[in-house]
GROMACS .gro file of C-alpha atoms in nm:
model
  294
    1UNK     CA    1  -2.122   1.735  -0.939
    2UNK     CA    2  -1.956   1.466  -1.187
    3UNK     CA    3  -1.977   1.193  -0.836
    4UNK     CA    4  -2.354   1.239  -0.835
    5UNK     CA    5  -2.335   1.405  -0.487
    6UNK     CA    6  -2.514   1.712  -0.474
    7UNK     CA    7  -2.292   2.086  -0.470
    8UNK     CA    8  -2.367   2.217  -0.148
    9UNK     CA    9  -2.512   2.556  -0.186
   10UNK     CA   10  -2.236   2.896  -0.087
   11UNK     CA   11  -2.330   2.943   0.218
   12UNK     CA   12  -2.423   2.606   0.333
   13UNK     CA   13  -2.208   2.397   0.526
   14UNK     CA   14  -1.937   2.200   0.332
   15UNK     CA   15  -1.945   1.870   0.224
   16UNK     CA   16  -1.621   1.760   0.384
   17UNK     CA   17  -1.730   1.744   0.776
   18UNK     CA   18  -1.532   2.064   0.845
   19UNK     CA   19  -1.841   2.266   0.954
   20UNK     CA   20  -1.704   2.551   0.729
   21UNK     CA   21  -1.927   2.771   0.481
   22UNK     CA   22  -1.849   2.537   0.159
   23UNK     CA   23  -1.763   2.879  -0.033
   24UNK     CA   24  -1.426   2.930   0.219
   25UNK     CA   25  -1.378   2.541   0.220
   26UNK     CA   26  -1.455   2.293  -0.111
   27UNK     CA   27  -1.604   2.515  -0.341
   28UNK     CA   28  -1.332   2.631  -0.549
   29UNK     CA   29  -1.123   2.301  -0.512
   30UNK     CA   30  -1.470   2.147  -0.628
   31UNK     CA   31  -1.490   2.399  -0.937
   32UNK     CA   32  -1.167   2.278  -1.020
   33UNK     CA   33  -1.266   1.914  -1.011
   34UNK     CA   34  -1.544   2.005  -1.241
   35UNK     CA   35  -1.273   2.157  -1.486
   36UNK     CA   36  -1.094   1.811  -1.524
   37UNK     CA   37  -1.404   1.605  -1.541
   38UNK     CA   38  -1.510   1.824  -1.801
   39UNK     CA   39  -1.172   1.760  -1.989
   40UNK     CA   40  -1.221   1.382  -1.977
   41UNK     CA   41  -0.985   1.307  -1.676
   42UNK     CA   42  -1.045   1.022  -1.442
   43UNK     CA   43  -1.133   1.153  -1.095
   44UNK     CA   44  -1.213   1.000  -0.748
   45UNK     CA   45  -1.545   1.007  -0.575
   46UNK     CA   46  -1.541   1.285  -0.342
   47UNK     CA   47  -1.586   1.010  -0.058
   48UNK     CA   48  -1.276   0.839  -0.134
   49UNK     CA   49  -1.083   1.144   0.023
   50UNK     CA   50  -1.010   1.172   0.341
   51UNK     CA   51  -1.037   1.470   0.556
   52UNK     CA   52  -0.767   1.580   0.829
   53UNK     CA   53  -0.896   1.353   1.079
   54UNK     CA   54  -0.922   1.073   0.845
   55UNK     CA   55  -0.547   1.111   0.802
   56UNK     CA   56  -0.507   1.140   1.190
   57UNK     CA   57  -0.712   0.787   1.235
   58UNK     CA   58  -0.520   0.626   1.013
   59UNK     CA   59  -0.201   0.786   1.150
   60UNK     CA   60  -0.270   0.640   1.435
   61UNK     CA   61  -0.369   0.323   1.335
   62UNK     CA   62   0.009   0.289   1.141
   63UNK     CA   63   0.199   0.390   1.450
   64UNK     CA   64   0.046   0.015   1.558
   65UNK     CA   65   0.131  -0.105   1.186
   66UNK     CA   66   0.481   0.037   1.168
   67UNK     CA   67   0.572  -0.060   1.554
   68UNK     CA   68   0.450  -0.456   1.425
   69UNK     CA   69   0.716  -0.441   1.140
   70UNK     CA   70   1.001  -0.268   1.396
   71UNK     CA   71   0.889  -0.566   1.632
   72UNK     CA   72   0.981  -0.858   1.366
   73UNK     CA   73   1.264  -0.627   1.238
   74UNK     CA   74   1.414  -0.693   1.655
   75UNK     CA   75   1.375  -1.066   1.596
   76UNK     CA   76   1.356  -1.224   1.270
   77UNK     CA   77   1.661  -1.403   1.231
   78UNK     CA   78   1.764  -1.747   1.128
   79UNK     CA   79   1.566  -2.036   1.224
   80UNK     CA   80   1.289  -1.836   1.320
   81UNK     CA   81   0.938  -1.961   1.180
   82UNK     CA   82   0.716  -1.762   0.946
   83UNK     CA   83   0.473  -1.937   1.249
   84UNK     CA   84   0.603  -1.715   1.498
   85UNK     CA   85   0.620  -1.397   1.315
   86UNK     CA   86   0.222  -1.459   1.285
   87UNK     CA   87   0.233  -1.478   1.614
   88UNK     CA   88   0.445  -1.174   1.702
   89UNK     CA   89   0.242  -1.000   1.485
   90UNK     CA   90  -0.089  -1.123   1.614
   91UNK     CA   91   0.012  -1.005   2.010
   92UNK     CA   92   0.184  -0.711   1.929
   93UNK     CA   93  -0.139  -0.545   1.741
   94UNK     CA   94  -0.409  -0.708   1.973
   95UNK     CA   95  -0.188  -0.581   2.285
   96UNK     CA   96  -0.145  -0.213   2.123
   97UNK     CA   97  -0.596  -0.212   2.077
   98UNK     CA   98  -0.537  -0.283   1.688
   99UNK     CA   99  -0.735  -0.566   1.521
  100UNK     CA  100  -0.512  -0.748   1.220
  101UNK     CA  101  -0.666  -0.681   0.899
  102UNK     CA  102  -0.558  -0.986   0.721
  103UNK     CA  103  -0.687  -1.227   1.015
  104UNK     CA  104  -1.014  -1.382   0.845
  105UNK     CA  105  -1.027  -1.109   0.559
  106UNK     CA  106  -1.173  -1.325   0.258
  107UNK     CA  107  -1.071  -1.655   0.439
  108UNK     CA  108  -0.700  -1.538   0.479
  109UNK     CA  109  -0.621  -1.784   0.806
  110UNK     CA  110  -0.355  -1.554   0.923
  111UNK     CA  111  -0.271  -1.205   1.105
  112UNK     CA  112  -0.004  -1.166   0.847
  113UNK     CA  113   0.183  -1.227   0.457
  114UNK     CA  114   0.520  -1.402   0.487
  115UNK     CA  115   0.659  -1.429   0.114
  116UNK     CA  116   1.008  -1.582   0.066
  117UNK     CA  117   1.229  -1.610  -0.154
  118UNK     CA  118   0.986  -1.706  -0.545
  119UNK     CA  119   0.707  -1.609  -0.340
  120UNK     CA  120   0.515  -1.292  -0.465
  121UNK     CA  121   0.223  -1.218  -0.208
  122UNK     CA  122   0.031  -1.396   0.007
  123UNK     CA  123   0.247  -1.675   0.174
  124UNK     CA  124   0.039  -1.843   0.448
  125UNK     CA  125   0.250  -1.855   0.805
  126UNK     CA  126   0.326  -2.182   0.886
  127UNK     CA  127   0.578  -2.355   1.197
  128UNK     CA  128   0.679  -2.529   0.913
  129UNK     CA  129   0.852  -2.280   0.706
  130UNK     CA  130   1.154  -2.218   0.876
  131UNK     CA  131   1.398  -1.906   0.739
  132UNK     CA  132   1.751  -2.036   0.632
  133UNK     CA  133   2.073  -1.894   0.572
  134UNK     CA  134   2.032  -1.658   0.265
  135UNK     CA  135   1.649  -1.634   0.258
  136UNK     CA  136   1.463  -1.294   0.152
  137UNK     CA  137   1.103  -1.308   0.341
  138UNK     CA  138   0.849  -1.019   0.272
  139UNK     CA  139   0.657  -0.945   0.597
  140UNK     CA  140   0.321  -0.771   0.519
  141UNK     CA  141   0.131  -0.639   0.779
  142UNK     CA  142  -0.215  -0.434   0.784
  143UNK     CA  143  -0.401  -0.292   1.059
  144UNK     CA  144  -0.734  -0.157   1.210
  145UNK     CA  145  -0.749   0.121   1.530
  146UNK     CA  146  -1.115   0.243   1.537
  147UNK     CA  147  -1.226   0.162   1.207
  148UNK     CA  148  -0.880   0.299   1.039
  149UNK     CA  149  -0.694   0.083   0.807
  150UNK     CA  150  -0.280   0.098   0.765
  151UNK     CA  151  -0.090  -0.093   0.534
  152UNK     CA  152   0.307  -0.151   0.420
  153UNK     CA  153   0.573  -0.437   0.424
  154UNK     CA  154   0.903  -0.506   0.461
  155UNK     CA  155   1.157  -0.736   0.307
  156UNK     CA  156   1.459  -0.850   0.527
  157UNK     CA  157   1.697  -1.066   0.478
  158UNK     CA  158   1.871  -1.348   0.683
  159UNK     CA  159   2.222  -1.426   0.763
  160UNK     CA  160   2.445  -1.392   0.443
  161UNK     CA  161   2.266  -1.326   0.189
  162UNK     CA  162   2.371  -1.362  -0.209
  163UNK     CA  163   2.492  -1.040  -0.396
  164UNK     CA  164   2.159  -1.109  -0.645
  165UNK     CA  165   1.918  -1.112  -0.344
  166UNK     CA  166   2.053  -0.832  -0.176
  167UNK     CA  167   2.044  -0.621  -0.525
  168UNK     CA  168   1.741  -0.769  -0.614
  169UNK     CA  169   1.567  -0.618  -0.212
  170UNK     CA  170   1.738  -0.270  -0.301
  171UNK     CA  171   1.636  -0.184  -0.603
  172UNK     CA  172   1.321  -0.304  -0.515
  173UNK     CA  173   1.280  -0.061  -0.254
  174UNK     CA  174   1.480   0.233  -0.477
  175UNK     CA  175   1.181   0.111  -0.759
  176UNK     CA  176   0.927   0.218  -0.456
  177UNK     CA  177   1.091   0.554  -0.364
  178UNK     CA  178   1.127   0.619  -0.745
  179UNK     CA  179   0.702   0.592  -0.736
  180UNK     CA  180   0.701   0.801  -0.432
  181UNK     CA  181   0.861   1.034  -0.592
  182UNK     CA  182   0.649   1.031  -0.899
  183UNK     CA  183   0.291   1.169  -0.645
  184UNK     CA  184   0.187   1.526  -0.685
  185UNK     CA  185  -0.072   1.665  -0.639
  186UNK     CA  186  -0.279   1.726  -0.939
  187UNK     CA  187  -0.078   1.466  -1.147
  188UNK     CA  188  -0.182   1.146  -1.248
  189UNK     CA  189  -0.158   0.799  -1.061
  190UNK     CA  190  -0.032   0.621  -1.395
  191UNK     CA  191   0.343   0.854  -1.289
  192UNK     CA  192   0.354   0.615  -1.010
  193UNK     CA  193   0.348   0.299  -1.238
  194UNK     CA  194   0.594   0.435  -1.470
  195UNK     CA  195   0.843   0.555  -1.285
  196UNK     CA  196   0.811   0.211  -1.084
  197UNK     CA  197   0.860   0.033  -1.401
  198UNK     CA  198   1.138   0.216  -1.583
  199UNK     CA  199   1.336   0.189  -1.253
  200UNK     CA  200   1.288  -0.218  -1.241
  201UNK     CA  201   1.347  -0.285  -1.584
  202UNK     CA  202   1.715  -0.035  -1.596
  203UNK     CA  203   1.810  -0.272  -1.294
  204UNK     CA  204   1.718  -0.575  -1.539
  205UNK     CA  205   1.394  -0.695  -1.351
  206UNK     CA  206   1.067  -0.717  -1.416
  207UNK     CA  207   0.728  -0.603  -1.217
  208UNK     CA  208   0.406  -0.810  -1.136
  209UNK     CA  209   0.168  -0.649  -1.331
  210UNK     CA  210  -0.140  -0.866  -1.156
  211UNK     CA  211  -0.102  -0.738  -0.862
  212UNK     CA  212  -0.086  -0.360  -0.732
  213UNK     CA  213  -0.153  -0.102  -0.474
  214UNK     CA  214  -0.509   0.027  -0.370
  215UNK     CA  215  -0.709   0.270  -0.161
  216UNK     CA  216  -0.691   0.241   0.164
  217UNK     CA  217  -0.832   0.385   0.503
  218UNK     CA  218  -1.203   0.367   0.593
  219UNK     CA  219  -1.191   0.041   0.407
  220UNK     CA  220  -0.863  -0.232   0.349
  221UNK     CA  221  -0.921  -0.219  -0.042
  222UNK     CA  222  -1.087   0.109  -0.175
  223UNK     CA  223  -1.053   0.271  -0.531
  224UNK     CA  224  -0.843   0.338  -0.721
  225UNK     CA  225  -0.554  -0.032  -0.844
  226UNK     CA  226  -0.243   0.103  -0.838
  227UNK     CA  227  -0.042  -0.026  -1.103
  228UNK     CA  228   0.318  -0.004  -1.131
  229UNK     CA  229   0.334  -0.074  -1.506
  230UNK     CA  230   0.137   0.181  -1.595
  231UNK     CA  231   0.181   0.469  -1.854
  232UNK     CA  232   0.289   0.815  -1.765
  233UNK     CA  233  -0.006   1.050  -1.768
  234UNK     CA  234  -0.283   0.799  -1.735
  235UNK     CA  235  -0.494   0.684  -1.484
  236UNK     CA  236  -0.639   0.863  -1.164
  237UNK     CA  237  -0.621   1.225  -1.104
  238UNK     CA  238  -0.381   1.208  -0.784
  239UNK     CA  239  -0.615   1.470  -0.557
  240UNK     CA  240  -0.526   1.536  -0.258
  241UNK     CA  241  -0.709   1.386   0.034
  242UNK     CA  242  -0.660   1.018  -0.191
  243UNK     CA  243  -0.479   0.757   0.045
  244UNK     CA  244  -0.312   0.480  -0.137
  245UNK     CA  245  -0.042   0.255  -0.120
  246UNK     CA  246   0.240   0.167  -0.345
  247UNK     CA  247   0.342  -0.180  -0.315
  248UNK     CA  248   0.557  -0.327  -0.596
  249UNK     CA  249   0.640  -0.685  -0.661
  250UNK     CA  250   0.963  -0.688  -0.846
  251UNK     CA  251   1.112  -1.052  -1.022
  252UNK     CA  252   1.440  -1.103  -1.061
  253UNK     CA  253   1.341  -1.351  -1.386
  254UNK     CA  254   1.004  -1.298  -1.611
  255UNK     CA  255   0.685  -1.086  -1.479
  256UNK     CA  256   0.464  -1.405  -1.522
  257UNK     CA  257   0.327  -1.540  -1.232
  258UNK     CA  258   0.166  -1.917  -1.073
  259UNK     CA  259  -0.161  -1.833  -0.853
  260UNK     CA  260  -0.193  -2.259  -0.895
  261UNK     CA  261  -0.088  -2.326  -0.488
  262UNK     CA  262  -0.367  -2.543  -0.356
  263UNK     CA  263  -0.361  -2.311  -0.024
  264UNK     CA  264  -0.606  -2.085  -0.263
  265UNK     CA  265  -0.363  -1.799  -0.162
  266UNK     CA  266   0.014  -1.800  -0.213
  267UNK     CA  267   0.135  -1.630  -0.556
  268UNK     CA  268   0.470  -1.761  -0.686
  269UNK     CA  269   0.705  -1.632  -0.947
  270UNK     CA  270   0.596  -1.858  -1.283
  271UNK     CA  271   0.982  -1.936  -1.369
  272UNK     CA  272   1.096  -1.997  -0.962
  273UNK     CA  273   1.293  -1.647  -1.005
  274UNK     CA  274   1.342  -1.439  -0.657
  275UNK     CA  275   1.101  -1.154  -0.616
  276UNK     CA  276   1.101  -0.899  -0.370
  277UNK     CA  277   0.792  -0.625  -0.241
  278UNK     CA  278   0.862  -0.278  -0.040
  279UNK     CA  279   0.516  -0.132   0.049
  280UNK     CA  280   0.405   0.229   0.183
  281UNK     CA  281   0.078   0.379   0.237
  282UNK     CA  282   0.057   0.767   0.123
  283UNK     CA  283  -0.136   1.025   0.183
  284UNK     CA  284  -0.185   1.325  -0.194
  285UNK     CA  285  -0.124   1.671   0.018
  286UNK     CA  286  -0.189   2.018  -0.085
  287UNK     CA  287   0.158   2.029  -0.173
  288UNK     CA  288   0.310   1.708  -0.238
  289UNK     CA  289   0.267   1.369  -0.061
  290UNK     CA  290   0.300   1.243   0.313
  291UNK     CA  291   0.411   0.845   0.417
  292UNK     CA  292   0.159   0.710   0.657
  293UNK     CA  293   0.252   0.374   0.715
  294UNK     CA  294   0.569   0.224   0.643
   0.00000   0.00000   0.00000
């Protein structure tokens, strides 16, 4: 096969763990594979897709993920500390038998991202960040149950906040559902990008084009990048069984950004504009797409 893993043979079992006869399970979606290989298309590894009880594991690994971001959405407020939503964050997974993914990942110090305001990704918790009156903060959370990864964020804002944060969180988050929209089955992953992008840019923003989603599930960062400035019909064949998430980072001002902070982690807007991230983690079906982890 075009992944270098051997075709199992008609009556053997299939591939996928199912314990099937591969000729009533993978072969013909395999055949088909072959076709768009064959046609020059750009294809996942047959072990990048997950099988039904792939999608369960990770299911249930995001019920921890999404209850984490329901638990700071009960008490983020004013005056709270991007300190103690670590903290909430750290007891609530530990307490539900979830591990944080970010905690020690590459160095990260934390259990979670807390972005605000110019920051784009990867603000470092700290009791001495304290969220004021008219703040946007970008909580991003990620999760392991059993060797399952889940993934997504959300942005909230405190007390009153000004008319061009508020528009700049929604269309942020109507730029993510206008992606979501974009995944079928069969279609390409560069749809995503584009209908990301045209979104953001009718709205008068711009979109980080650095940073993106990724695979996700047996591993935090699998194949394929997710870009969400990417041209329609390119990229990645969007098969089904391929988990990913979609995570844009929308600036109010330029797309440039400073990665210069001597933390070694948090990503700021290059021009101090406001940016704002909505992230999901989806799962190509059969016949369209399914949320995992929001």
């Amino acid at each position: 096969m075009y992944d270098g893993v051997e075709q199992p043979g008609r009556n053997d079992v299939c591939w996928c763990g199912s314990g099937r006869k591969y000729k009533k399970c993978h072969l013909a979606f395999d055949e088909r594979l072959e076709q768009l290989y064959e046609q020059g298309c750009e294809l996942p590894e047959r072990g990048l897709l997950k099988s039904a009880d792939d999608i369960e594991g990770i299911k249930r690994s995001a019920a921890i993920n999404i209850g984490v971001l329901d638990h700071v959405a009960g008490r983020i407020g004013v005056g709270t500390t991007t300190g103690e939503i670590d903290r909430w964050v750290h007891d609530y997974t530990v307490e539900h038998g979830g591990i944080p993914a970010d905690l020690g990942y590459e160095g990260y110090p934390k259990s979670v991202c807390t972005s605000v305001n110019d920051e784009v990704c990867h603000g470092i918790p700290s009791d001495d960040v304290v969220l004021r009156e008219g703040d946007i903060v970008n909580v991003d959370c990620s999760t392991i149950l059993d060797g399952y990864y889940s993934d997504s964020s959300r942005m909230f804002c405190l007390g009153e906040v000004s008319e061009d944060r508020r528009r700049l969180v929604d269309e942020t988050k109507k730029a993510l559902e206008a992606g979501l929209a974009a995944v079928r089955p069969w279609g390409f992953l560069g749809d995503v990008g584009a209908a990301v992008n045209a979104h953001a840019q009718s709205c008068g923003f711009s979109v980080v084009r650095e940073f993106g989603g990724h695979g996700i599930g047996l591993d935090f960062h699998e194949d394929p990048f997710v870009s969400h400035v990417a041209e329609a019909g390119t990229g990645m064949v969007l098969v089904p069984g391929l988990v990913f998430t979609i995570e844009p980072m929308v600036n109010a001002g330029g797309p440039d950004i400073d990665m210069g902070d001597p933390n070694g982690w948090t990503v700021r807007t290059a021009d101090g504009s406001d940016t704002a991230q909505w992230e999901v983690q989806v799962a190509v079906t059969e016949d369209g797409y399914e949320v995992l982890s929001w």
